[in-house]
Amino acid sequence: DSGVTQTPKHLITATGQRVTLRCSPRSGDLSVYWYQQSLDQGLQFLIQYYNGEERAKGNILERFSAQQFPDLHSELNLSSLELGDSALYFCASSVGPGNYGYTFGSGTRLTVV
Amino acid sequence: GQQVMQIPQYQHVQEGEDFTTYCNSSTTLSNIQWYKQRPGGHPVFLIQLVKSGEVKKQKRLTFQFGEAKKNSSLHITATQTTDVGTYFCAGVNSGNTPLVFGKGTRLSVIA
């Protein structure tokens, strides 16, 4: 157990639907990051939050949104899902922005059918 | 934007052989990190290099950061079946930016 909790582990949904992925960071970590991993694209950075505020955005589609709550857990919302959104979605946390190693959760495998 | 390239994409070795993966950044990095992802698992932090020319060792693993802080390598001596997985390098452009990951090198070890 890495200390970063992601739910659900697996999700199968139809095209056009909306899903919410949840992440609880490791105790004491203030930064949360979302990454998408697909076979041919490696780990793609989506978005970062630090202590409740959005800190950086990567290649996140407009159909996707995220937030970090006062208790520091984060949710990634994916809407109008397409087949190409099928991937592993990882949440990671770190003590703060900058020169710290990331602790990854076990991921949510999303399959869009 | 910043890009981190990693080669090779795949490497198959006999158990006991050495293995090296290389990482190159399009920009100067403030630090570089290495992660290992076992099949079906999640990335696990291995190490962080910060100083120009830095070399760090973890048992059979040797990590190097180039003098110009734009490249790095991971060398595994005498691979074992437990070394199987994908090794990712990830670079940080400046202190507060998120990690940019290379595409990883998938290592297979044949017993």
Coordinates of N, CA, C and O in Angstrom, one line a residue, chain A residues 30-34 45-58 60 66-68 74 94-100 102, chain B residues 94-99:
Chain A
L30 N 0.6 17.6 0.2 CA -0.3 18.7 -0.2 C -0.6 18.8 -1.7 O -1.5 19.4 -2.2
S31 N 0.3 18.2 -2.5 CA 0.2 18.2 -3.9 C -0.4 16.9 -4.5 O 0.0 15.8 -4.0
V32 N -1.3 17.1 -5.4 CA -1.9 15.9 -6.1 C -1.8 16.1 -7.6 O -2.0 17.2 -8.1
Y33 N -1.4 15.1 -8.3 CA -1.2 15.1 -9.7 C -2.1 14.0 -10.3 O -2.2 12.9 -9.8
W34 N -2.6 14.3 -11.5 CA -3.3 13.3 -12.3 C -2.5 13.0 -13.6 O -2.1 13.9 -14.3
F45 N 0.8 14.0 -18.3 CA 0.4 14.8 -17.2 C -0.9 15.5 -17.5 O -1.1 16.1 -18.6
L46 N -1.9 15.5 -16.6 CA -3.2 16.1 -16.9 C -3.3 17.4 -16.1 O -3.5 18.5 -16.6
I47 N -3.2 17.3 -14.7 CA -3.4 18.5 -13.9 C -2.8 18.3 -12.5 O -2.6 17.2 -12.1
Q48 N -2.4 19.4 -11.9 CA -1.9 19.4 -10.6 C -2.6 20.3 -9.6 O -3.0 21.4 -10.0
Y49 N -2.8 19.9 -8.4 CA -3.4 20.7 -7.4 C -2.4 20.8 -6.2 O -1.7 19.8 -5.9
Y50 N -2.4 21.9 -5.6 CA -1.6 22.1 -4.4 C -2.4 22.8 -3.3 O -2.8 23.9 -3.5
N51 N -2.6 22.1 -2.2 CA -3.3 22.7 -1.1 C -4.7 23.3 -1.5 O -5.0 24.4 -1.0
G52 N -5.4 22.6 -2.4 CA -6.7 23.1 -2.8 C -6.8 23.9 -4.0 O -7.9 24.1 -4.5
E53 N -5.6 24.4 -4.5 CA -5.7 25.2 -5.7 C -5.0 24.6 -6.9 O -4.0 23.9 -6.8
E54 N -5.6 24.9 -8.1 CA -5.0 24.4 -9.3 C -3.6 25.0 -9.5 O -3.5 26.2 -9.4
R55 N -2.6 24.2 -9.8 CA -1.3 24.7 -9.8 C -0.7 24.6 -11.3 O 0.0 25.5 -11.7
A56 N -1.1 23.6 -12.0 CA -0.6 23.5 -13.4 C -1.5 22.6 -14.2 O -2.2 21.7 -13.6
K57 N -1.6 22.9 -15.5 CA -2.4 22.1 -16.4 C -1.5 21.5 -17.5 O -0.7 22.2 -18.0
G58 N -1.8 20.3 -17.8 CA -1.1 19.7 -18.9 C -2.0 19.5 -20.1 O -2.8 20.3 -20.4
I60 N -4.8 18.3 -20.7 CA -6.1 17.9 -20.3 C -7.2 18.4 -21.2 O -7.2 19.6 -21.5
A66 N -11.2 18.7 -12.9 CA -10.7 18.1 -11.6 C -10.9 19.2 -10.5 O -11.0 20.4 -10.8
Q67 N -10.8 18.7 -9.3 CA -10.8 19.6 -8.2 C -10.1 18.9 -7.0 O -10.1 17.7 -6.9
Q68 N -9.6 19.7 -6.1 CA -9.1 19.2 -4.8 C -9.9 19.9 -3.7 O -10.1 21.1 -3.7
S74 N -8.9 14.4 -4.1 CA -9.1 15.0 -5.4 C -10.0 14.2 -6.2 O -10.1 12.9 -6.0
S94 N 2.7 14.4 -3.6 CA 4.0 14.7 -3.1 C 3.8 15.7 -1.9 O 2.8 16.3 -1.8
V95 N 4.9 15.9 -1.2 CA 4.8 16.8 -0.1 C 4.5 18.2 -0.5 O 3.6 18.9 0.1
G96 N 5.1 18.6 -1.6 CA 4.8 19.9 -2.2 C 5.2 20.0 -3.6 O 5.7 19.0 -4.2
P97 N 5.0 21.1 -4.3 CA 5.5 21.3 -5.6 C 7.0 21.3 -5.6 O 7.6 21.7 -4.6
G98 N 7.6 20.9 -6.7 CA 9.1 21.1 -6.7 C 9.8 19.8 -6.6 O 9.4 18.7 -7.1
N99 N 10.9 19.8 -5.9 CA 11.9 18.7 -6.0 C 11.5 17.6 -5.0 O 12.3 17.3 -4.0
Y100 N 10.4 16.9 -5.2 CA 10.0 15.8 -4.3 C 9.6 14.6 -5.2 O 9.0 14.8 -6.2
Y102 N 7.3 11.5 -6.3 CA 5.9 11.3 -6.3 C 5.6 9.9 -5.7 O 6.3 8.9 -6.0
Chain B
S94 N 11.7 23.4 -13.8 CA 12.0 24.3 -12.8 C 11.4 23.8 -11.5 O 10.6 22.9 -11.5
G95 N 11.7 24.5 -10.4 CA 11.3 24.0 -9.1 C 9.9 23.6 -8.9 O 9.6 22.6 -8.2
N96 N 9.0 24.3 -9.5 CA 7.6 24.1 -9.2 C 6.8 23.4 -10.3 O 5.5 23.3 -10.1
T97 N 7.4 23.0 -11.3 CA 6.6 22.4 -12.4 C 6.5 20.9 -12.2 O 7.3 20.3 -11.6
P98 N 5.4 20.3 -12.8 CA 5.2 18.9 -12.6 C 6.2 18.1 -13.4 O 6.8 18.6 -14.3
L99 N 6.4 16.8 -13.0 CA 7.3 15.9 -13.7 C 6.8 15.7 -15.1 O 5.6 15.5 -15.4

